[in-house]
Amino acid sequence: MGTQWIRGEVRAEVLVGLRPQRANVTIRDLVTQAFAEWHIDVYRYALSMGLGTATAQEITQESFLRLYVALDKGESIENQKAWLFRVAHNLALNLRAKENRFGPWTPDLEERYVDRCANPEQALLDREKLRHLQRAVEGLSEQQRECLHLRAAGFRYREIAEIIGIKTSTVSEFLKRAIERLRKARHE
Amino acid sequence: MNRYKISHPDAECLLQYADGELPSRQAVHVRAHLEACWRCRAELEDVQETITEYVRYEQTVFDSPPDPPVPWNGFGTRLERLIAERQNRWSHRGIALVKAILPNRRILATALAVTIVVFFAFVELRHPPAVNAAELLKRASEQEVKAVHHPRLRIKTKQHTFVRTGIVAANRSPEAEAERQLGSLFVEASYSWDNPLSATSFAAWRDGLRDWHDEVVLQGTGDASIYQIRSSTRSSTLEEATLNLRARDLVVESGTFRFRSREWVEMTALADEPEQAAAPRPATALTRAPDRQPLLQPSRATEELRVIAALHSADADLGDQIELNRDDAGKLIVTATAVAPERRAALQSSLSSLPGISLRFRDPKIDLSRPNEPQDIEGRSSTVETTDGLQLKLQLTLGGAVGLARFTDRVLEASEAAMVQVHDLRKLAKRFSPDVELHFDRNNRTVLERLRHDHAQALATKTADLRDLLLPVLLSLGAADSEAVEQPPTPPSWQDATEILFAAAQRLDQNLTRLFAGAGGDRPAEVATQAERALKQLNVTVGWYEHRY
């Protein structure tokens, strides 16, 4: 149901009686709430696609603005989170195509986040393990990495397929291959 | 019933089970099997542990992502601005006016509903059901999802007419150049250049617009009728796009695209020729991992290997202008596109010793009446105005804009030559997967190995050229001499190793683009350091690959 949202600032009082619980929700509230809930997830996703912080932030904000426009136009969006990720995905691809760069993870991320363990020996081990895994992850294809990231973010195969624009069976295939590769790497 | 007897679920099935993605009936079977089978249970646990480890890795890297440059609360302001912009539009004023006139909104709603019902009843009586663009696109996209299809396209622009077959890589013909330019127009407008003549791509572009206007027209009658969807906008460099869909099955037949730059493009899907069934994807899709390819039968694989080796000896590797496909009867067909007449004889004689191969030549029509203007390097002024720190520094190092342009051309040429070899290797790896190779006799293995070696060797030469050319400049830009680069972990098959090689080559390619496309901004040393590292990594990987496989 997408028709319950009335355009812009016009409050949804028309529907009082039909859906009293939604009576006072505007699209602005809705988008603001969605932003509060998901903006870090979308931002992470953009970062995981190899974008810098500034571009990732821009893409994140733009996605939510587009959500506003879409809802304001009366479009019905069943799964807003997946919708946002799909828009972010497309924006990220376009931006990268424009800059003609298709980068994997930002390489410095690893250095940035490893040393946060209390026990130095454990930290060393962890760091080594992490590096090993990161190498394996970097050896995956970009779409395999995206599938992994989105799965880890809690999306179902069907949703992932919708976000990246591939078939559900392909998502399953990508995930299988990715996990197989990571498994092999673990046992090396 | 002995539950163990049910066959062991494969890796994909296990993962789907772990992810709760199996249909419930199948899941019940798998669960029953797992209860009985230690081996599969151990497998599943291993999968789970791998997932756990990956999640931990993600948490470490992404749980507290680096802060963006600007605080997030700026979003609120942007949203308010957007809302204000949209509220100023006449449609909102119209609603406000009606609201002012009709204080009781419940009556307004009822009146509106009645009007709409009456209107549609009227329309229904007089015309076939009206369809809106969004609905039509959605239905057509669903059709496309069922049958992924990249037809050959006839593309007509102001200056060129050509057939897009998907062969672009490293091709410098005017046709390829025109196609590249066209591609950048589409990309700039956020319109998929991968598969432009599709409802999915059209819908994706339309969904991304801030403002648009749709028109849907049903033309013709019966089986021949066509839906024409036209969307126009002011918020994209692609100002108007039109798709023509067959009404009976919603397949896109043709389309036109009008850009702000006054460029217009007409595309028509061409009927598939049998040998097109396995046509390669366009070059723009090279970065994507291709879908799983069906396994080659051993006899077929041998046959194909022979043809590829013969072509290689004639210096005609697959991909550039040469395609290898089968017709419906399984006969091998080599299609050579835009091959110069003097090279045709060499191709023919290289294949003459192989029976049952048909060689076809194809010449796409190219309108050469307005050739592309040659790039006039000498004519560029010696100091091109740039505020980009990296570009300035490059100009200083290389003797002005002319020096930089020359240098850029040489580097990109060398990198392109290396990429061609990597792509060739990758094509071999994809076609002759480990499973296929398993069925090869010794003779075939030797042929394949020789092919691989030739490409790897050529690649080693090209990457060394690239290093000699690039390294001094990178160091003078202030690249930190990075620590020794490690060899990648050794995967079991050369096919997997080829993917690692490909990734390294891609990374360098991407770094070079950053270096020369002016995206380096004010951190020249950092960009140079990264490029230096990627260069070193590729050289090490190439050496490792050559030595190991």
Coordinates of C-alpha atoms in Angstrom, one line a residue, chain B residues 14-548:
Chain B
L14 CA 23.7 -26.3 2.2
L15 CA 24.3 -22.6 2.2
Q16 CA 20.7 -22.0 1.1
Y17 CA 19.6 -24.2 4.0
A18 CA 21.8 -22.3 6.5
D19 CA 20.3 -19.1 5.1
G20 CA 16.8 -20.3 5.3
E21 CA 16.4 -19.9 1.6
L22 CA 15.3 -23.4 0.7
P23 CA 11.7 -24.1 0.0
S24 CA 10.2 -25.7 3.1
R25 CA 9.8 -29.1 1.6
Q26 CA 13.4 -29.3 0.5
A27 CA 14.5 -27.9 3.8
V28 CA 12.7 -30.8 5.6
H29 CA 14.6 -33.3 3.5
V30 CA 18.0 -31.6 4.1
R31 CA 17.3 -31.4 7.8
A32 CA 16.5 -35.1 7.9
H33 CA 19.7 -35.9 6.0
L34 CA 21.8 -33.7 8.3
E35 CA 20.5 -35.6 11.3
A36 CA 21.7 -38.8 9.7
C37 CA 24.9 -37.7 8.0
W38 CA 28.0 -36.6 10.0
R39 CA 29.9 -35.6 6.9
C40 CA 27.3 -33.0 5.8
R41 CA 26.8 -31.8 9.3
A42 CA 30.5 -31.1 9.5
E43 CA 30.3 -29.4 6.2
L44 CA 27.5 -27.2 7.4
E45 CA 29.4 -26.3 10.5
D46 CA 32.3 -25.3 8.5
V47 CA 30.1 -23.1 6.4
Q48 CA 28.7 -21.5 9.5
E49 CA 32.1 -20.9 10.9
T50 CA 33.2 -19.2 7.7
I51 CA 30.1 -17.0 7.9
T52 CA 30.9 -16.1 11.5
E53 CA 34.5 -15.2 10.6
Y54 CA 33.3 -13.1 7.7
V55 CA 30.8 -11.3 9.9
R56 CA 33.6 -10.6 12.4
Y57 CA 35.7 -9.2 9.6
E58 CA 32.9 -7.0 8.4
Q59 CA 32.3 -5.8 12.0
T60 CA 36.0 -4.9 12.3
V61 CA 36.1 -3.0 9.1
F62 CA 32.7 -1.4 9.1
D63 CA 31.1 -1.3 12.5
S64 CA 32.5 2.2 13.1
P65 CA 33.0 3.5 9.6
P66 CA 35.1 6.5 9.2
D67 CA 33.2 9.8 9.7
P68 CA 32.1 11.5 6.6
P69 CA 33.5 14.9 5.9
V70 CA 30.3 16.8 6.8
P71 CA 28.0 16.0 9.8
W72 CA 24.9 14.1 9.0
N73 CA 22.5 16.7 10.3
G74 CA 23.0 18.6 7.0
F75 CA 20.5 16.1 5.6
G76 CA 17.6 17.7 7.4
T77 CA 18.3 21.0 5.7
R78 CA 18.5 19.4 2.3
L79 CA 15.3 17.6 2.9
E80 CA 13.6 20.8 3.9
R81 CA 14.9 22.5 0.8
L82 CA 13.6 19.7 -1.4
I83 CA 10.2 19.8 0.3
A84 CA 10.0 23.6 -0.2
E85 CA 10.9 23.2 -3.9
R86 CA 8.3 20.6 -4.5
Q87 CA 5.6 22.5 -2.6
N88 CA 6.0 25.4 -4.8
R89 CA 4.9 23.4 -7.8
W90 CA 1.5 24.2 -9.2
S91 CA 0.1 20.8 -8.4
H92 CA 0.4 21.4 -4.7
R93 CA -1.1 24.9 -5.1
G94 CA -4.0 23.2 -6.9
I95 CA -4.6 20.8 -4.0
A96 CA -4.4 23.7 -1.5
L97 CA -7.0 25.6 -3.5
V98 CA -9.4 22.8 -3.5
K99 CA -8.8 22.2 0.1
A100 CA -9.6 25.8 0.8
I101 CA -12.8 25.6 -1.1
L102 CA -13.9 22.4 0.4
P103 CA -13.4 22.6 4.1
N104 CA -14.7 19.1 4.7
R105 CA -12.0 16.9 3.5
R106 CA -14.1 13.8 3.7
I107 CA -16.5 15.2 1.2
L108 CA -13.5 16.1 -1.0
A109 CA -12.2 12.5 -0.8
T110 CA -15.6 11.1 -1.7
A111 CA -16.1 13.5 -4.6
L112 CA -12.6 12.7 -5.9
A113 CA -13.2 9.0 -5.7
V114 CA -16.6 9.3 -7.5
T115 CA -15.0 11.5 -10.2
I116 CA -12.3 9.0 -10.8
V117 CA -14.6 6.1 -11.0
V118 CA -16.9 7.9 -13.4
F119 CA -13.9 8.9 -15.5
F120 CA -12.5 5.4 -15.7
A121 CA -15.8 3.9 -16.4
F122 CA -16.1 6.3 -19.3
V123 CA -12.6 5.6 -20.6
E124 CA -13.2 1.9 -20.2
L125 CA -16.3 2.0 -22.4
R126 CA -14.6 3.9 -25.2
H127 CA -11.0 2.6 -25.2
P128 CA -9.0 -0.4 -24.3
P129 CA -7.8 -0.2 -20.7
A130 CA -5.4 2.7 -20.3
V131 CA -2.0 1.7 -19.1
N132 CA 0.4 3.9 -17.3
A133 CA 4.0 4.0 -18.0
A134 CA 5.2 2.7 -14.6
E135 CA 2.9 -0.3 -14.8
L136 CA 3.9 -1.1 -18.3
L137 CA 7.6 -0.8 -17.5
K138 CA 7.1 -3.0 -14.5
R139 CA 5.5 -5.7 -16.5
A140 CA 8.0 -5.5 -19.3
S141 CA 10.9 -5.6 -16.7
E142 CA 9.4 -8.7 -15.2
Q143 CA 9.4 -10.3 -18.6
E144 CA 13.0 -9.4 -19.1
V145 CA 14.0 -10.9 -15.8
K146 CA 12.5 -14.2 -17.0
A147 CA 14.6 -14.2 -20.2
V148 CA 17.8 -12.2 -19.9
H149 CA 18.5 -11.1 -23.4
H150 CA 21.1 -8.9 -25.0
P151 CA 20.1 -8.6 -28.6
R152 CA 22.3 -7.1 -31.2
L153 CA 21.5 -3.5 -31.7
R154 CA 21.5 -1.3 -34.8
I155 CA 22.5 2.1 -33.5
K156 CA 22.0 5.2 -35.5
T157 CA 23.3 8.6 -34.4
K158 CA 23.6 11.9 -36.2
Q159 CA 26.9 10.7 -37.7
H160 CA 27.2 7.0 -37.5
T161 CA 25.2 3.9 -38.1
F162 CA 26.6 0.7 -36.8
V163 CA 25.7 -2.7 -35.3
R164 CA 26.6 -3.2 -31.7
T165 CA 27.9 -6.7 -31.3
G166 CA 29.7 -6.4 -28.1
I167 CA 33.2 -6.4 -29.5
V168 CA 34.8 -3.3 -28.2
A169 CA 37.8 -4.1 -26.1
A170 CA 41.0 -2.4 -27.3
N171 CA 39.4 -1.7 -30.6
R172 CA 40.3 1.7 -32.1
S173 CA 38.1 1.7 -35.1
P174 CA 35.9 4.8 -35.6
E175 CA 32.9 2.6 -34.8
A176 CA 34.4 1.6 -31.5
E177 CA 35.2 5.2 -30.8
A178 CA 31.7 6.4 -31.6
E179 CA 30.4 3.6 -29.4
R180 CA 32.6 4.7 -26.5
Q181 CA 31.5 8.3 -26.8
L182 CA 27.9 7.3 -27.0
G183 CA 28.4 5.1 -23.9
S184 CA 29.8 8.0 -21.9
L185 CA 26.7 10.0 -22.8
F186 CA 24.4 7.3 -21.5
V187 CA 26.5 6.8 -18.4
E188 CA 26.5 10.5 -17.7
A189 CA 22.8 10.5 -17.8
S190 CA 22.6 7.5 -15.4
Y191 CA 21.2 5.3 -18.1
S192 CA 22.5 1.8 -18.4
W193 CA 24.8 1.4 -21.4
D194 CA 25.1 -2.3 -20.7
N195 CA 21.7 -3.0 -22.0
P196 CA 20.1 0.3 -23.2
L197 CA 17.2 -1.2 -25.1
S198 CA 15.4 -2.7 -22.2
A199 CA 12.5 -1.8 -20.0
T200 CA 14.6 -2.5 -16.9
S201 CA 17.2 0.1 -17.9
F202 CA 14.6 2.6 -18.9
A203 CA 12.7 2.2 -15.7
A204 CA 15.9 2.5 -13.7
W205 CA 16.7 5.8 -15.4
R206 CA 13.1 7.1 -15.0
D207 CA 13.1 6.1 -11.3
G208 CA 16.2 8.2 -10.8
L209 CA 14.7 11.4 -12.2
R210 CA 13.6 14.3 -10.1
D211 CA 10.9 15.3 -12.5
W212 CA 9.5 13.7 -15.5
H213 CA 6.6 13.5 -17.8
D214 CA 5.2 10.3 -19.3
E215 CA 3.2 9.6 -22.4
V216 CA 2.0 6.1 -23.4
V217 CA 0.4 5.5 -26.8
L218 CA -0.9 2.3 -28.2
Q219 CA -0.3 2.2 -32.0
G220 CA -1.6 -0.3 -34.5
T221 CA -4.0 -3.1 -33.9
G222 CA -4.0 -6.8 -33.1
D223 CA -0.7 -8.6 -33.0
A224 CA 1.2 -5.8 -34.6
S225 CA 0.2 -3.2 -32.0
I226 CA 3.0 -1.4 -30.2
Y227 CA 3.1 0.5 -26.9
Q228 CA 5.2 3.6 -27.1
I229 CA 6.4 4.9 -23.8
R230 CA 8.0 8.3 -23.8
S231 CA 9.4 10.0 -20.8
S232 CA 10.9 13.4 -20.8
T233 CA 12.6 15.4 -18.1
R234 CA 14.6 18.5 -17.3
S235 CA 16.7 17.0 -14.6
S236 CA 18.9 14.7 -16.7
T237 CA 21.3 15.2 -19.6
L238 CA 19.1 12.6 -21.3
E239 CA 16.1 14.8 -22.0
E240 CA 13.8 12.3 -23.6
A241 CA 13.7 8.6 -24.1
T242 CA 11.2 6.6 -26.0
L243 CA 10.7 2.8 -26.0
N244 CA 8.5 0.8 -28.4
L245 CA 7.3 -2.4 -27.0
R246 CA 5.3 -5.1 -28.7
A247 CA 1.9 -5.1 -27.1
R248 CA 1.5 -8.9 -27.2
D249 CA 4.6 -9.8 -25.2
L250 CA 6.1 -6.5 -24.1
V251 CA 9.4 -7.1 -25.8
V252 CA 11.3 -3.9 -26.5
E253 CA 11.8 -3.5 -30.2
S254 CA 13.3 -0.1 -30.6
G255 CA 13.9 3.2 -28.9
T256 CA 15.1 6.7 -29.3
F257 CA 17.1 8.9 -27.0
R258 CA 17.5 12.6 -27.1
F259 CA 20.3 14.3 -25.1
R260 CA 20.7 17.8 -24.0
S261 CA 23.8 18.1 -26.1
R262 CA 21.5 17.7 -29.1
E263 CA 22.8 14.2 -29.8
W264 CA 20.1 11.8 -30.6
V265 CA 20.3 8.0 -30.9
E266 CA 18.0 5.5 -32.5
M267 CA 18.3 1.8 -31.5
T268 CA 16.6 -1.2 -33.1
A269 CA 17.0 -4.7 -31.8
L270 CA 18.1 -7.1 -34.5
A271 CA 16.8 -10.6 -34.8
D272 CA 19.3 -13.1 -33.4
E273 CA 21.5 -15.1 -35.7
P274 CA 22.2 -18.5 -34.4
E275 CA 25.9 -17.9 -33.8
Q276 CA 24.9 -14.9 -31.7
A277 CA 23.6 -17.1 -29.0
A278 CA 26.8 -17.0 -27.1
A279 CA 27.8 -13.5 -28.1
P280 CA 30.1 -11.9 -25.5
R281 CA 28.7 -9.2 -23.3
P282 CA 29.6 -5.7 -24.2
A283 CA 32.9 -4.4 -22.9
T284 CA 31.2 -2.3 -20.4
A285 CA 30.1 -5.4 -18.6
L286 CA 33.7 -6.8 -18.5
T287 CA 34.0 -6.0 -14.8
R288 CA 31.0 -8.1 -13.9
A289 CA 31.5 -11.7 -13.0
P290 CA 29.8 -13.6 -15.7
D291 CA 27.0 -16.1 -14.9
R292 CA 27.9 -19.7 -14.6
Q293 CA 28.7 -21.1 -18.0
P294 CA 27.5 -24.5 -19.0
L295 CA 30.2 -27.2 -18.9
L296 CA 31.7 -27.9 -22.3
Q297 CA 31.6 -31.5 -23.5
P298 CA 35.1 -32.9 -23.7
S299 CA 35.0 -33.5 -27.5
R300 CA 33.7 -30.0 -28.0
A301 CA 36.3 -28.5 -25.7
T302 CA 39.1 -30.2 -27.6
E303 CA 37.7 -28.9 -30.9
E304 CA 37.5 -25.4 -29.5
L305 CA 41.0 -25.6 -28.1
R306 CA 42.4 -26.5 -31.5
V307 CA 40.6 -23.6 -33.1
I308 CA 41.8 -21.1 -30.5
A309 CA 45.4 -22.4 -30.8
A310 CA 45.2 -22.1 -34.6
L311 CA 43.9 -18.6 -34.3
H312 CA 46.5 -17.7 -31.8
S313 CA 49.2 -18.8 -34.2
A314 CA 47.7 -16.4 -36.7
D315 CA 47.9 -13.6 -34.1
A316 CA 44.1 -13.5 -33.9
D317 CA 43.1 -14.2 -30.3
L318 CA 39.4 -14.3 -29.4
G319 CA 37.7 -11.3 -28.3
D320 CA 39.2 -8.3 -30.1
Q321 CA 37.5 -8.9 -33.4
I322 CA 37.2 -12.6 -33.4
E323 CA 34.3 -14.6 -32.0
L324 CA 34.0 -18.3 -31.7
N325 CA 30.4 -19.7 -31.5
R326 CA 28.4 -22.7 -32.5
D327 CA 25.4 -22.9 -34.7
D328 CA 22.3 -24.9 -33.8
A329 CA 23.8 -28.0 -35.2
G330 CA 26.8 -27.6 -33.0
K331 CA 29.1 -26.6 -35.8
L332 CA 31.9 -24.2 -34.9
I333 CA 31.8 -20.8 -36.5
V334 CA 34.5 -18.2 -36.3
T335 CA 33.3 -14.7 -37.0
A336 CA 35.8 -12.1 -37.8
T337 CA 34.5 -8.5 -37.6
A338 CA 36.1 -5.7 -39.4
V339 CA 39.3 -7.6 -40.3
A340 CA 41.4 -6.0 -43.0
P341 CA 41.3 -7.8 -46.3
E342 CA 45.1 -8.6 -46.2
R343 CA 44.7 -10.4 -42.9
R344 CA 41.8 -12.6 -44.1
A345 CA 44.0 -14.9 -46.1
A346 CA 46.2 -15.6 -43.0
L347 CA 43.1 -16.3 -40.9
Q348 CA 41.8 -18.7 -43.6
S349 CA 45.0 -20.6 -43.9
S350 CA 45.4 -20.9 -40.1
L351 CA 42.0 -22.7 -40.0
S352 CA 42.4 -24.7 -43.2
S353 CA 43.8 -27.7 -41.5
L354 CA 40.8 -28.0 -39.1
P355 CA 37.8 -29.7 -40.6
G356 CA 34.2 -28.5 -40.1
I357 CA 35.0 -25.0 -39.1
S358 CA 33.3 -22.2 -40.9
L359 CA 34.9 -18.8 -41.1
R360 CA 32.7 -15.7 -41.6
F361 CA 33.7 -12.2 -42.1
R362 CA 31.5 -9.3 -41.1
D363 CA 31.9 -5.7 -41.9
P364 CA 29.7 -3.4 -39.9
K365 CA 28.5 -0.5 -41.9
I366 CA 30.2 2.6 -40.7
D367 CA 29.4 6.0 -41.9
L368 CA 32.8 7.4 -42.6
S369 CA 31.7 10.6 -44.2
R370 CA 32.5 12.5 -41.0
P371 CA 35.6 10.9 -39.5
N372 CA 36.5 11.6 -36.0
E373 CA 38.7 14.6 -35.6
P374 CA 42.2 13.5 -34.8
Q375 CA 43.4 14.5 -31.4
D376 CA 45.7 17.4 -31.9
I377 CA 48.3 17.1 -29.2
E378 CA 50.6 19.7 -30.7
G379 CA 47.8 22.2 -30.9
R380 CA 47.1 22.2 -27.2
S381 CA 48.3 25.2 -25.4
S382 CA 51.4 24.5 -23.3
T383 CA 49.8 25.2 -20.0
V384 CA 46.3 23.9 -19.7
E385 CA 44.4 25.6 -17.0
T386 CA 43.9 23.3 -14.2
T387 CA 43.3 23.7 -10.5
D388 CA 43.9 20.1 -9.7
G389 CA 47.1 19.7 -7.7
L390 CA 48.0 16.4 -9.2
Q391 CA 47.5 17.5 -12.8
L392 CA 49.7 20.6 -12.1
K393 CA 52.4 18.4 -10.7
L394 CA 52.3 16.0 -13.5
Q395 CA 52.5 18.8 -16.0
L396 CA 55.5 20.2 -14.2
T397 CA 57.3 16.9 -14.2
L398 CA 56.6 16.0 -17.8
G399 CA 57.1 19.3 -19.5
G400 CA 53.7 21.0 -19.7
A401 CA 50.4 19.9 -21.1
V402 CA 51.9 18.5 -24.3
G403 CA 54.4 16.4 -22.4
L404 CA 51.7 15.1 -20.1
A405 CA 49.4 14.3 -23.0
R406 CA 52.1 12.3 -24.7
F407 CA 53.0 10.5 -21.6
T408 CA 49.4 9.7 -20.8
D409 CA 48.9 8.3 -24.2
R410 CA 51.9 6.1 -23.9
V411 CA 51.0 4.8 -20.4
L412 CA 47.4 4.1 -21.4
E413 CA 48.5 2.3 -24.5
A414 CA 50.9 0.1 -22.5
S415 CA 48.3 -0.5 -19.9
E416 CA 45.7 -1.4 -22.5
A417 CA 48.2 -3.8 -24.1
A418 CA 48.6 -5.5 -20.8
M419 CA 44.9 -5.6 -20.1
V420 CA 44.3 -7.3 -23.5
Q421 CA 46.6 -10.1 -22.4
V422 CA 44.9 -10.4 -19.0
H423 CA 41.5 -10.6 -20.7
D424 CA 42.7 -13.3 -23.1
L425 CA 44.0 -15.3 -20.2
R426 CA 40.7 -14.9 -18.4
K427 CA 38.8 -16.0 -21.5
L428 CA 40.9 -19.1 -21.6
A429 CA 40.3 -19.8 -17.9
K430 CA 36.5 -19.3 -18.3
R431 CA 36.2 -21.5 -21.3
F432 CA 38.5 -24.3 -20.1
S433 CA 37.5 -24.6 -16.4
P434 CA 39.3 -27.2 -14.2
D435 CA 36.4 -29.6 -14.8
V436 CA 36.9 -29.4 -18.6
E437 CA 40.6 -29.6 -18.3
L438 CA 40.3 -32.8 -16.3
H439 CA 39.1 -34.6 -19.4
F440 CA 41.9 -33.4 -21.6
D441 CA 44.6 -35.8 -22.8
R442 CA 48.2 -34.8 -22.5
N443 CA 48.4 -33.4 -25.9
N444 CA 45.5 -31.0 -25.2
R445 CA 47.0 -30.0 -21.9
T446 CA 50.2 -29.1 -23.6
V447 CA 48.4 -27.0 -26.2
L448 CA 46.5 -25.1 -23.5
E449 CA 49.6 -24.6 -21.4
R450 CA 51.5 -23.2 -24.3
L451 CA 48.7 -20.8 -25.0
R452 CA 48.6 -19.7 -21.4
H453 CA 52.4 -19.3 -21.4
D454 CA 52.4 -17.2 -24.5
H455 CA 49.9 -14.8 -22.9
A456 CA 51.6 -14.8 -19.6
Q457 CA 54.9 -14.0 -21.2
A458 CA 53.5 -11.2 -23.3
L459 CA 51.8 -9.9 -20.2
A460 CA 55.1 -9.9 -18.3
T461 CA 56.8 -7.9 -21.1
K462 CA 53.9 -5.4 -21.2
T463 CA 53.8 -4.9 -17.4
A464 CA 57.6 -4.5 -17.3
D465 CA 57.3 -1.8 -20.0
L466 CA 54.6 -0.1 -18.0
R467 CA 56.8 -0.2 -14.8
D468 CA 59.8 1.3 -16.6
L469 CA 57.7 4.0 -18.0
L470 CA 55.7 4.9 -15.0
L471 CA 57.8 4.3 -11.9
P472 CA 60.2 7.2 -12.3
V473 CA 57.3 9.6 -12.7
L474 CA 55.5 8.2 -9.7
L475 CA 58.6 8.5 -7.5
S476 CA 59.0 12.1 -8.7
L477 CA 55.4 12.8 -7.7
G478 CA 56.4 11.8 -4.2
A479 CA 55.3 8.2 -4.1
A480 CA 56.6 6.5 -1.0
D481 CA 58.6 3.5 -1.9
S482 CA 56.2 1.0 -0.5
E483 CA 57.3 -2.1 1.4
A484 CA 57.8 -5.3 -0.5
V485 CA 54.6 -6.7 -1.9
E486 CA 53.7 -10.2 -0.9
Q487 CA 52.8 -12.8 -3.4
P488 CA 49.2 -13.7 -3.3
P489 CA 48.2 -17.0 -1.7
T490 CA 48.3 -19.8 -4.2
P491 CA 44.9 -21.1 -5.3
P492 CA 44.6 -24.7 -6.5
S493 CA 44.0 -24.0 -10.1
W494 CA 45.5 -21.6 -12.7
Q495 CA 41.9 -20.6 -13.5
D496 CA 41.5 -19.2 -10.0
A497 CA 45.0 -17.6 -10.2
T498 CA 43.9 -15.9 -13.4
E499 CA 41.1 -14.2 -11.4
I500 CA 43.7 -12.9 -8.9
L501 CA 45.8 -11.7 -11.8
F502 CA 42.8 -10.0 -13.3
A503 CA 42.0 -8.2 -10.0
A504 CA 45.6 -6.9 -9.7
A505 CA 45.4 -5.6 -13.3
Q506 CA 42.1 -4.0 -12.7
R507 CA 43.4 -2.3 -9.6
L508 CA 46.3 -0.8 -11.5
D509 CA 44.0 0.3 -14.3
Q510 CA 41.8 2.0 -11.8
N511 CA 44.7 3.7 -10.2
L512 CA 46.0 5.0 -13.5
T513 CA 42.6 6.4 -14.3
R514 CA 42.7 8.3 -11.0
L515 CA 46.2 9.5 -11.7
F516 CA 45.4 10.9 -15.2
A517 CA 41.7 11.7 -14.9
G518 CA 42.3 14.4 -12.4
A519 CA 40.5 12.7 -9.6
G520 CA 43.6 12.8 -7.5
G521 CA 42.8 16.3 -6.2
D522 CA 45.2 17.8 -3.7
R523 CA 46.9 14.6 -2.6
P524 CA 49.3 13.8 -5.5
A525 CA 51.7 11.9 -3.3
E526 CA 49.0 9.7 -1.9
V527 CA 47.6 8.9 -5.4
A528 CA 51.1 8.3 -6.7
T529 CA 51.9 6.0 -3.7
Q530 CA 48.7 4.0 -4.3
A531 CA 49.5 3.7 -8.0
E532 CA 53.0 2.6 -7.2
R533 CA 51.8 -0.1 -4.9
A534 CA 49.3 -1.3 -7.5
L535 CA 52.1 -1.4 -10.1
K536 CA 54.3 -3.3 -7.9
Q537 CA 51.5 -5.7 -6.9
L538 CA 50.8 -6.4 -10.6
N539 CA 54.4 -7.0 -11.4
V540 CA 54.8 -9.4 -8.5
T541 CA 51.5 -11.2 -9.4
V542 CA 52.5 -11.6 -13.0
G543 CA 55.9 -13.0 -12.0
W544 CA 54.2 -15.4 -9.5
Y545 CA 51.6 -16.4 -12.1
E546 CA 54.2 -17.1 -14.8
H547 CA 56.4 -19.0 -12.4
R548 CA 53.7 -21.0 -10.7

